Amino acid sequence: MVYAEIRMAPELLQEQGLSLDQIVGEMLAGFKRGEKEMQQHGKPIKVGLLLTAMRTAARSSEIAQLAIKWREQGVVGFDIAGKEAGYPPTRHLDAFDAIRQANFHMTIHAGEAFGLPSIWEAVQICGTDRLGHGVRIVDDITFDEANNPVLGPMAAYVRDRRVPLEMCPSSNVQTGAAKSIKEHPIGLLKNLQFRVTLNTDNRLMSDTFMSKEMYLLVHEAGFTLKELQWLSVNAMKSAFIPFDERLTLINEVIKPGFAQAAEELKIKF
Ligand SMILES: [Zn+2]
């Protein structure tokens, strides 16, 4: 792990009277402390914070402003989360407009439980940079008589524009969005070269972590080490930190790290 973007809804931490600014300040201070400790252990990691607004609430504009306010201190983007059905992202258009107009970044959970309309709204109405999950994009992929995949217009747009998909295999199996890791659409989307990235969703409830997700893909869906590197590079390309910092991590940390792993595992790379 060399880079992480952690999402949290500050509005869920206010029960005992903390202000939103106090909450963000404390989370960032915690990340800084963790970064320092990892540095001391010789395993540097950079951690950014995504501020999440709850879809079911009406505080998204406030949270978007909070994210913009803290962008120089370690907040890297804005996000909405929570129940999809009945709570379309268009309910929060003001927040997304504010983020875009501040030249800031956003990701929207869309197309997890809910289908293509949710993805379409997130991409074409809200203008999201990335799709949280986005797994239901496969609903816009069919197969012809020769069993070749045919992309519908929404799937084609997402692939052509390289919209990053934040895929979370274990979580999707647990929520029923996918039958198993083996049958999870991440394999098909990888083969079709969508901008697929691998994520944990929530580590606690899903009882998972990045290495476990990678392990599952290798052992249950036949992913190779090269493909794990591809997922990692995709994720880094899609990160919300500046381009030059992303490039440095890809070229000086991620690729050499995988090359070293291949050598140690005696895998031809
Ligand atoms: Zn999720």
PDB file of C-alpha atoms and ligand atoms in Angstrom:
ATOM      1  CA  MET A   1       0.000   0.000   0.000  1.00  0.00           C
ATOM      2  CA  VAL A   2       1.607   3.242  -1.099  1.00  0.00           C
ATOM      3  CA  TYR A   3      -1.385   5.501  -1.586  1.00  0.00           C
ATOM      4  CA  ALA A   4      -4.925   5.604  -0.220  1.00  0.00           C
ATOM      5  CA  GLU A   5      -7.996   7.748  -0.532  1.00  0.00           C
ATOM      6  CA  ILE A   6     -10.250   7.201   2.444  1.00  0.00           C
ATOM      7  CA  ARG A   7     -13.858   8.311   2.351  1.00  0.00           C
ATOM      8  CA  MET A   8     -15.806   9.379   5.390  1.00  0.00           C
ATOM      9  CA  ALA A   9     -19.021  11.303   6.007  1.00  0.00           C
ATOM     10  CA  PRO A  10     -18.242  13.947   8.667  1.00  0.00           C
ATOM     11  CA  GLU A  11     -21.961  14.513   9.220  1.00  0.00           C
ATOM     12  CA  LEU A  12     -22.123  11.036  10.801  1.00  0.00           C
ATOM     13  CA  LEU A  13     -19.637  12.050  13.505  1.00  0.00           C
ATOM     14  CA  GLN A  14     -21.518  14.978  14.998  1.00  0.00           C
ATOM     15  CA  GLU A  15     -23.666  13.217  17.587  1.00  0.00           C
ATOM     16  CA  GLN A  16     -21.531  14.463  20.474  1.00  0.00           C
ATOM     17  CA  GLY A  17     -21.259  18.028  19.278  1.00  0.00           C
ATOM     18  CA  LEU A  18     -18.079  18.265  17.200  1.00  0.00           C
ATOM     19  CA  SER A  19     -18.075  20.842  14.415  1.00  0.00           C
ATOM     20  CA  LEU A  20     -17.470  19.722  10.826  1.00  0.00           C
ATOM     21  CA  ASP A  21     -14.126  21.561  10.806  1.00  0.00           C
ATOM     22  CA  GLN A  22     -13.018  19.834  14.017  1.00  0.00           C
ATOM     23  CA  ILE A  23     -13.896  16.452  12.533  1.00  0.00           C
ATOM     24  CA  VAL A  24     -11.987  17.034   9.293  1.00  0.00           C
ATOM     25  CA  GLY A  25      -9.020  18.479  11.182  1.00  0.00           C
ATOM     26  CA  GLU A  26      -8.830  15.452  13.483  1.00  0.00           C
ATOM     27  CA  MET A  27      -9.135  12.941  10.644  1.00  0.00           C
ATOM     28  CA  LEU A  28      -6.325  14.640   8.725  1.00  0.00           C
ATOM     29  CA  ALA A  29      -4.188  14.786  11.863  1.00  0.00           C
ATOM     30  CA  GLY A  30      -4.714  11.031  12.268  1.00  0.00           C
ATOM     31  CA  PHE A  31      -3.685  10.378   8.668  1.00  0.00           C
ATOM     32  CA  LYS A  32      -0.547  12.501   9.158  1.00  0.00           C
ATOM     33  CA  ARG A  33       0.343  10.515  12.266  1.00  0.00           C
ATOM     34  CA  GLY A  34      -0.152   7.246  10.372  1.00  0.00           C
ATOM     35  CA  GLU A  35       1.977   8.483   7.481  1.00  0.00           C
ATOM     36  CA  LYS A  36       4.756   9.371   9.895  1.00  0.00           C
ATOM     37  CA  GLU A  37       4.644   5.968  11.581  1.00  0.00           C
ATOM     38  CA  MET A  38       4.744   4.145   8.236  1.00  0.00           C
ATOM     39  CA  GLN A  39       7.655   6.320   7.159  1.00  0.00           C
ATOM     40  CA  GLN A  40       9.516   5.286  10.319  1.00  0.00           C
ATOM     41  CA  HIS A  41       8.853   1.642   9.431  1.00  0.00           C
ATOM     42  CA  GLY A  42      10.316   2.222   5.973  1.00  0.00           C
ATOM     43  CA  LYS A  43       6.933   1.766   4.285  1.00  0.00           C
ATOM     44  CA  PRO A  44       5.854   5.242   3.231  1.00  0.00           C
ATOM     45  CA  ILE A  45       2.216   5.767   2.341  1.00  0.00           C
ATOM     46  CA  LYS A  46       0.338   8.876   1.269  1.00  0.00           C
ATOM     47  CA  VAL A  47      -3.247   9.188   2.490  1.00  0.00           C
ATOM     48  CA  GLY A  48      -5.899  11.575   1.165  1.00  0.00           C
ATOM     49  CA  LEU A  49      -9.395  12.204   2.481  1.00  0.00           C
ATOM     50  CA  LEU A  50     -12.612  12.161   0.471  1.00  0.00           C
ATOM     51  CA  LEU A  51     -15.432  13.991   2.214  1.00  0.00           C
ATOM     52  CA  THR A  52     -18.704  12.145   1.771  1.00  0.00           C
ATOM     53  CA  ALA A  53     -22.206  13.575   1.928  1.00  0.00           C
ATOM     54  CA  MET A  54     -25.103  11.220   2.613  1.00  0.00           C
ATOM     55  CA  ARG A  55     -27.517  10.909  -0.312  1.00  0.00           C
ATOM     56  CA  THR A  56     -30.470  10.606   2.032  1.00  0.00           C
ATOM     57  CA  ALA A  57     -29.656  13.887   3.844  1.00  0.00           C
ATOM     58  CA  ALA A  58     -29.718  17.463   2.602  1.00  0.00           C
ATOM     59  CA  ARG A  59     -26.257  18.646   3.597  1.00  0.00           C
ATOM     60  CA  SER A  60     -24.319  17.977   0.385  1.00  0.00           C
ATOM     61  CA  SER A  61     -23.688  21.646  -0.488  1.00  0.00           C
ATOM     62  CA  GLU A  62     -22.317  22.244   2.985  1.00  0.00           C
ATOM     63  CA  ILE A  63     -20.037  19.197   2.740  1.00  0.00           C
ATOM     64  CA  ALA A  64     -18.892  20.198  -0.762  1.00  0.00           C
ATOM     65  CA  GLN A  65     -17.868  23.638   0.574  1.00  0.00           C
ATOM     66  CA  LEU A  66     -16.107  21.931   3.468  1.00  0.00           C
ATOM     67  CA  ALA A  67     -14.131  19.757   1.025  1.00  0.00           C
ATOM     68  CA  ILE A  68     -13.106  22.776  -1.047  1.00  0.00           C
ATOM     69  CA  LYS A  69     -12.104  24.681   2.085  1.00  0.00           C
ATOM     70  CA  TRP A  70      -9.767  21.884   3.234  1.00  0.00           C
ATOM     71  CA  ARG A  71      -8.284  20.963  -0.163  1.00  0.00           C
ATOM     72  CA  GLU A  72      -4.819  22.327   0.628  1.00  0.00           C
ATOM     73  CA  GLN A  73      -4.711  20.383   3.916  1.00  0.00           C
ATOM     74  CA  GLY A  74      -5.244  16.863   2.605  1.00  0.00           C
ATOM     75  CA  VAL A  75      -8.857  16.633   1.413  1.00  0.00           C
ATOM     76  CA  VAL A  76      -8.568  15.355  -2.164  1.00  0.00           C
ATOM     77  CA  GLY A  77     -12.197  15.178  -3.260  1.00  0.00           C
ATOM     78  CA  PHE A  78     -15.917  14.982  -2.635  1.00  0.00           C
ATOM     79  CA  ASP A  79     -18.210  11.967  -2.695  1.00  0.00           C
ATOM     80  CA  ILE A  80     -21.783  11.006  -1.974  1.00  0.00           C
ATOM     81  CA  ALA A  81     -22.858   7.695  -0.512  1.00  0.00           C
ATOM     82  CA  GLY A  82     -25.836   5.904   0.937  1.00  0.00           C
ATOM     83  CA  LYS A  83     -29.022   4.399  -0.395  1.00  0.00           C
ATOM     84  CA  GLU A  84     -29.261   4.687  -4.192  1.00  0.00           C
ATOM     85  CA  ALA A  85     -32.902   3.783  -4.790  1.00  0.00           C
ATOM     86  CA  GLY A  86     -35.095   6.862  -4.388  1.00  0.00           C
ATOM     87  CA  TYR A  87     -32.098   9.140  -3.816  1.00  0.00           C
ATOM     88  CA  PRO A  88     -30.638   9.955  -7.253  1.00  0.00           C
ATOM     89  CA  PRO A  89     -27.435  12.023  -7.410  1.00  0.00           C
ATOM     90  CA  THR A  90     -29.376  14.798  -9.170  1.00  0.00           C
ATOM     91  CA  ARG A  91     -30.826  15.672  -5.725  1.00  0.00           C
ATOM     92  CA  HIS A  92     -27.368  17.078  -4.981  1.00  0.00           C
ATOM     93  CA  LEU A  93     -26.654  18.993  -8.183  1.00  0.00           C
ATOM     94  CA  ASP A  94     -25.744  22.210  -6.347  1.00  0.00           C
ATOM     95  CA  ALA A  95     -22.959  20.381  -4.538  1.00  0.00           C
ATOM     96  CA  PHE A  96     -21.544  18.863  -7.748  1.00  0.00           C
ATOM     97  CA  ASP A  97     -21.748  22.215  -9.531  1.00  0.00           C
ATOM     98  CA  ALA A  98     -19.802  23.845  -6.695  1.00  0.00           C
ATOM     99  CA  ILE A  99     -17.112  21.149  -6.851  1.00  0.00           C
ATOM    100  CA  ARG A 100     -16.706  21.448 -10.638  1.00  0.00           C
ATOM    101  CA  GLN A 101     -16.697  25.235 -10.554  1.00  0.00           C
ATOM    102  CA  ALA A 102     -13.914  25.136  -7.958  1.00  0.00           C
ATOM    103  CA  ASN A 103     -11.904  22.850 -10.297  1.00  0.00           C
ATOM    104  CA  PHE A 104     -12.071  20.196  -7.587  1.00  0.00           C
ATOM    105  CA  HIS A 105     -12.673  16.450  -7.811  1.00  0.00           C
ATOM    106  CA  MET A 106     -15.555  14.103  -7.130  1.00  0.00           C
ATOM    107  CA  THR A 107     -16.537  10.487  -7.188  1.00  0.00           C
ATOM    108  CA  ILE A 108     -20.117   9.258  -6.987  1.00  0.00           C
ATOM    109  CA  HIS A 109     -21.303   5.873  -5.782  1.00  0.00           C
ATOM    110  CA  ALA A 110     -23.509   4.802  -8.690  1.00  0.00           C
ATOM    111  CA  GLY A 111     -24.563   1.587 -10.315  1.00  0.00           C
ATOM    112  CA  GLU A 112     -24.028  -0.651  -7.313  1.00  0.00           C
ATOM    113  CA  ALA A 113     -27.532  -1.738  -6.385  1.00  0.00           C
ATOM    114  CA  PHE A 114     -29.144   0.520  -8.944  1.00  0.00           C
ATOM    115  CA  GLY A 115     -28.684   0.211 -12.682  1.00  0.00           C
ATOM    116  CA  LEU A 116     -27.709   2.254 -15.701  1.00  0.00           C
ATOM    117  CA  PRO A 117     -29.883   5.332 -15.005  1.00  0.00           C
ATOM    118  CA  SER A 118     -27.877   5.953 -11.849  1.00  0.00           C
ATOM    119  CA  ILE A 119     -24.589   5.706 -13.772  1.00  0.00           C
ATOM    120  CA  TRP A 120     -25.921   7.951 -16.545  1.00  0.00           C
ATOM    121  CA  GLU A 121     -26.965  10.650 -14.080  1.00  0.00           C
ATOM    122  CA  ALA A 122     -23.648  10.511 -12.224  1.00  0.00           C
ATOM    123  CA  VAL A 123     -21.625  10.825 -15.442  1.00  0.00           C
ATOM    124  CA  GLN A 124     -23.740  13.004 -17.713  1.00  0.00           C
ATOM    125  CA  ILE A 125     -25.687  15.216 -15.303  1.00  0.00           C
ATOM    126  CA  CYS A 126     -23.404  15.475 -12.289  1.00  0.00           C
ATOM    127  CA  GLY A 127     -20.129  15.242 -14.249  1.00  0.00           C
ATOM    128  CA  THR A 128     -18.392  12.840 -11.915  1.00  0.00           C
ATOM    129  CA  ASP A 129     -14.676  12.133 -12.339  1.00  0.00           C
ATOM    130  CA  ARG A 130     -14.984   8.523 -11.149  1.00  0.00           C
ATOM    131  CA  LEU A 131     -17.738   5.987 -10.504  1.00  0.00           C
ATOM    132  CA  GLY A 132     -17.947   4.311  -7.112  1.00  0.00           C
ATOM    133  CA  HIS A 133     -18.645   0.639  -7.965  1.00  0.00           C
ATOM    134  CA  GLY A 134     -20.152   1.224 -11.418  1.00  0.00           C
ATOM    135  CA  VAL A 135     -20.538  -2.530 -11.635  1.00  0.00           C
ATOM    136  CA  ARG A 136     -23.928  -2.339 -13.371  1.00  0.00           C
ATOM    137  CA  ILE A 137     -22.283  -0.820 -16.452  1.00  0.00           C
ATOM    138  CA  VAL A 138     -22.326  -4.450 -17.634  1.00  0.00           C
ATOM    139  CA  ASP A 139     -26.098  -4.040 -18.121  1.00  0.00           C
ATOM    140  CA  ASP A 140     -25.138  -2.059 -21.229  1.00  0.00           C
ATOM    141  CA  ILE A 141     -22.983  -4.852 -22.647  1.00  0.00           C
ATOM    142  CA  THR A 142     -24.578  -7.616 -24.721  1.00  0.00           C
ATOM    143  CA  PHE A 143     -23.178 -10.550 -26.676  1.00  0.00           C
ATOM    144  CA  ASP A 144     -23.702 -11.254 -30.376  1.00  0.00           C
ATOM    145  CA  GLU A 145     -24.235 -14.735 -31.944  1.00  0.00           C
ATOM    146  CA  ALA A 146     -20.469 -15.329 -31.963  1.00  0.00           C
ATOM    147  CA  ASN A 147     -20.437 -14.407 -28.254  1.00  0.00           C
ATOM    148  CA  ASN A 148     -18.477 -11.216 -28.882  1.00  0.00           C
ATOM    149  CA  PRO A 149     -19.250  -8.400 -26.458  1.00  0.00           C
ATOM    150  CA  VAL A 150     -21.167  -5.439 -27.883  1.00  0.00           C
ATOM    151  CA  LEU A 151     -21.018  -2.155 -25.970  1.00  0.00           C
ATOM    152  CA  GLY A 152     -24.116   0.013 -25.749  1.00  0.00           C
ATOM    153  CA  PRO A 153     -23.716   3.807 -25.836  1.00  0.00           C
ATOM    154  CA  MET A 154     -23.337   4.265 -22.070  1.00  0.00           C
ATOM    155  CA  ALA A 155     -20.739   1.514 -21.703  1.00  0.00           C
ATOM    156  CA  ALA A 156     -18.893   2.805 -24.771  1.00  0.00           C
ATOM    157  CA  TYR A 157     -18.817   6.327 -23.347  1.00  0.00           C
ATOM    158  CA  VAL A 158     -17.484   5.157 -19.983  1.00  0.00           C
ATOM    159  CA  ARG A 159     -14.751   3.114 -21.684  1.00  0.00           C
ATOM    160  CA  ASP A 160     -13.867   5.738 -24.315  1.00  0.00           C
ATOM    161  CA  ARG A 161     -13.619   8.547 -21.767  1.00  0.00           C
ATOM    162  CA  ARG A 162     -11.619   6.298 -19.415  1.00  0.00           C
ATOM    163  CA  VAL A 163     -14.056   6.908 -16.544  1.00  0.00           C
ATOM    164  CA  PRO A 164     -12.509   5.038 -13.599  1.00  0.00           C
ATOM    165  CA  LEU A 165     -14.623   2.275 -12.052  1.00  0.00           C
ATOM    166  CA  GLU A 166     -13.961   1.801  -8.339  1.00  0.00           C
ATOM    167  CA  MET A 167     -14.767  -1.897  -8.183  1.00  0.00           C
ATOM    168  CA  CYS A 168     -15.233  -3.714  -4.868  1.00  0.00           C
ATOM    169  CA  PRO A 169     -15.629  -7.458  -5.510  1.00  0.00           C
ATOM    170  CA  SER A 170     -16.128  -8.773  -1.950  1.00  0.00           C
ATOM    171  CA  SER A 171     -18.611  -6.046  -1.035  1.00  0.00           C
ATOM    172  CA  ASN A 172     -20.571  -6.686  -4.238  1.00  0.00           C
ATOM    173  CA  VAL A 173     -20.816 -10.397  -3.458  1.00  0.00           C
ATOM    174  CA  GLN A 174     -22.009  -9.591   0.082  1.00  0.00           C
ATOM    175  CA  THR A 175     -24.678  -7.142  -1.107  1.00  0.00           C
ATOM    176  CA  GLY A 176     -25.797  -9.465  -3.907  1.00  0.00           C
ATOM    177  CA  ALA A 177     -24.655  -7.142  -6.729  1.00  0.00           C
ATOM    178  CA  ALA A 178     -22.512 -10.069  -7.963  1.00  0.00           C
ATOM    179  CA  LYS A 179     -22.955 -13.828  -7.489  1.00  0.00           C
ATOM    180  CA  SER A 180     -19.326 -14.665  -6.738  1.00  0.00           C
ATOM    181  CA  ILE A 181     -15.806 -13.313  -7.183  1.00  0.00           C
ATOM    182  CA  LYS A 182     -15.388 -15.671 -10.148  1.00  0.00           C
ATOM    183  CA  GLU A 183     -18.519 -14.325 -11.858  1.00  0.00           C
ATOM    184  CA  HIS A 184     -17.945 -10.709 -10.826  1.00  0.00           C
ATOM    185  CA  PRO A 185     -18.020  -8.378 -13.853  1.00  0.00           C
ATOM    186  CA  ILE A 186     -14.522  -7.147 -13.009  1.00  0.00           C
ATOM    187  CA  GLY A 187     -13.116  -9.975 -15.169  1.00  0.00           C
ATOM    188  CA  LEU A 188     -15.167  -9.007 -18.232  1.00  0.00           C
ATOM    189  CA  LEU A 189     -14.521  -5.286 -17.719  1.00  0.00           C
ATOM    190  CA  LYS A 190     -10.799  -5.991 -17.351  1.00  0.00           C
ATOM    191  CA  ASN A 191     -10.784  -7.978 -20.597  1.00  0.00           C
ATOM    192  CA  LEU A 192     -12.589  -5.114 -22.332  1.00  0.00           C
ATOM    193  CA  GLN A 193     -10.006  -2.691 -20.915  1.00  0.00           C
ATOM    194  CA  PHE A 194     -12.310  -0.397 -19.046  1.00  0.00           C
ATOM    195  CA  ARG A 195     -10.449   1.822 -16.547  1.00  0.00           C
ATOM    196  CA  VAL A 196     -10.930  -0.744 -13.783  1.00  0.00           C
ATOM    197  CA  THR A 197      -9.549  -0.105 -10.296  1.00  0.00           C
ATOM    198  CA  LEU A 198      -9.678  -2.365  -7.227  1.00  0.00           C
ATOM    199  CA  ASN A 199     -11.058  -1.118  -3.907  1.00  0.00           C
ATOM    200  CA  THR A 200     -12.232  -2.486  -0.592  1.00  0.00           C
ATOM    201  CA  ASP A 201     -15.466  -0.473  -0.262  1.00  0.00           C
ATOM    202  CA  ASN A 202     -15.637  -0.676   3.543  1.00  0.00           C
ATOM    203  CA  ARG A 203     -12.929  -2.711   5.248  1.00  0.00           C
ATOM    204  CA  LEU A 204     -14.796  -3.298   8.505  1.00  0.00           C
ATOM    205  CA  MET A 205     -18.232  -4.550   7.411  1.00  0.00           C
ATOM    206  CA  SER A 206     -16.815  -6.426   4.421  1.00  0.00           C
ATOM    207  CA  ASP A 207     -13.984  -7.858   6.534  1.00  0.00           C
ATOM    208  CA  THR A 208     -11.458  -7.199   3.807  1.00  0.00           C
ATOM    209  CA  PHE A 209      -8.327  -5.263   2.820  1.00  0.00           C
ATOM    210  CA  MET A 210      -6.531  -4.614  -0.472  1.00  0.00           C
ATOM    211  CA  SER A 211      -4.241  -7.668  -0.376  1.00  0.00           C
ATOM    212  CA  LYS A 212      -7.251  -9.898   0.320  1.00  0.00           C
ATOM    213  CA  GLU A 213      -9.153  -8.461  -2.671  1.00  0.00           C
ATOM    214  CA  MET A 214      -6.083  -9.124  -4.836  1.00  0.00           C
ATOM    215  CA  TYR A 215      -5.715 -12.628  -3.410  1.00  0.00           C
ATOM    216  CA  LEU A 216      -9.362 -13.377  -4.231  1.00  0.00           C
ATOM    217  CA  LEU A 217      -9.010 -12.108  -7.804  1.00  0.00           C
ATOM    218  CA  VAL A 218      -5.936 -14.281  -8.345  1.00  0.00           C
ATOM    219  CA  HIS A 219      -7.327 -17.435  -6.754  1.00  0.00           C
ATOM    220  CA  GLU A 220     -10.954 -17.211  -7.818  1.00  0.00           C
ATOM    221  CA  ALA A 221     -10.944 -15.174 -11.022  1.00  0.00           C
ATOM    222  CA  GLY A 222      -7.550 -16.061 -12.523  1.00  0.00           C
ATOM    223  CA  PHE A 223      -5.946 -12.619 -12.408  1.00  0.00           C
ATOM    224  CA  THR A 224      -2.185 -12.540 -13.038  1.00  0.00           C
ATOM    225  CA  LEU A 225       0.466 -10.441 -11.278  1.00  0.00           C
ATOM    226  CA  LYS A 226       0.687  -8.320 -14.420  1.00  0.00           C
ATOM    227  CA  GLU A 227      -3.052  -7.672 -14.191  1.00  0.00           C
ATOM    228  CA  LEU A 228      -2.733  -6.718 -10.510  1.00  0.00           C
ATOM    229  CA  GLN A 229      -0.119  -4.179 -11.567  1.00  0.00           C
ATOM    230  CA  TRP A 230      -2.496  -2.926 -14.272  1.00  0.00           C
ATOM    231  CA  LEU A 231      -5.229  -2.438 -11.636  1.00  0.00           C
ATOM    232  CA  SER A 232      -2.807  -0.569  -9.374  1.00  0.00           C
ATOM    233  CA  VAL A 233      -1.555   1.685 -12.168  1.00  0.00           C
ATOM    234  CA  ASN A 234      -5.154   2.365 -13.229  1.00  0.00           C
ATOM    235  CA  ALA A 235      -5.989   3.367  -9.660  1.00  0.00           C
ATOM    236  CA  MET A 236      -2.979   5.656  -9.405  1.00  0.00           C
ATOM    237  CA  LYS A 237      -3.777   7.235 -12.781  1.00  0.00           C
ATOM    238  CA  SER A 238      -7.284   7.937 -11.443  1.00  0.00           C
ATOM    239  CA  ALA A 239      -6.188   9.360  -8.080  1.00  0.00           C
ATOM    240  CA  PHE A 240      -7.111  12.918  -7.157  1.00  0.00           C
ATOM    241  CA  ILE A 241      -3.594  14.119  -6.292  1.00  0.00           C
ATOM    242  CA  PRO A 242      -1.633  16.142  -8.879  1.00  0.00           C
ATOM    243  CA  PHE A 243      -0.526  14.458 -12.105  1.00  0.00           C
ATOM    244  CA  ASP A 244       3.204  14.750 -11.404  1.00  0.00           C
ATOM    245  CA  GLU A 245       2.820  13.085  -7.995  1.00  0.00           C
ATOM    246  CA  ARG A 246       0.806  10.252  -9.572  1.00  0.00           C
ATOM    247  CA  LEU A 247       3.474   9.695 -12.222  1.00  0.00           C
ATOM    248  CA  THR A 248       6.220   9.580  -9.616  1.00  0.00           C
ATOM    249  CA  LEU A 249       4.352   6.945  -7.598  1.00  0.00           C
ATOM    250  CA  ILE A 250       3.655   4.849 -10.709  1.00  0.00           C
ATOM    251  CA  ASN A 251       7.172   4.968 -12.123  1.00  0.00           C
ATOM    252  CA  GLU A 252       9.262   5.050  -8.978  1.00  0.00           C
ATOM    253  CA  VAL A 253       7.225   2.990  -6.525  1.00  0.00           C
ATOM    254  CA  ILE A 254       4.455   0.843  -8.028  1.00  0.00           C
ATOM    255  CA  LYS A 255       6.189  -0.543 -11.116  1.00  0.00           C
ATOM    256  CA  PRO A 256       9.521  -1.247  -9.383  1.00  0.00           C
ATOM    257  CA  GLY A 257       7.538  -2.841  -6.515  1.00  0.00           C
ATOM    258  CA  PHE A 258       5.739  -5.245  -8.841  1.00  0.00           C
ATOM    259  CA  ALA A 259       8.997  -6.000 -10.694  1.00  0.00           C
ATOM    260  CA  GLN A 260      10.594  -6.899  -7.390  1.00  0.00           C
ATOM    261  CA  ALA A 261       7.627  -9.079  -6.399  1.00  0.00           C
ATOM    262  CA  ALA A 262       7.814 -10.876  -9.745  1.00  0.00           C
ATOM    263  CA  GLU A 263      11.493 -11.551  -9.200  1.00  0.00           C
ATOM    264  CA  GLU A 264      10.956 -12.827  -5.675  1.00  0.00           C
ATOM    265  CA  LEU A 265       8.071 -15.055  -6.791  1.00  0.00           C
ATOM    266  CA  LYS A 266      10.032 -16.128  -9.868  1.00  0.00           C
ATOM    267  CA  ILE A 267       7.175 -15.062 -12.099  1.00  0.00           C
ATOM    268  CA  LYS A 268       7.989 -14.117 -15.668  1.00  0.00           C
ATOM    269  CA  PHE A 269       6.761 -10.567 -15.967  1.00  0.00           C
TER     270      PHE A 269
HETATM  271 ZN    ZN B   1     -19.964   1.147  -1.497  1.00  0.00          ZN
END
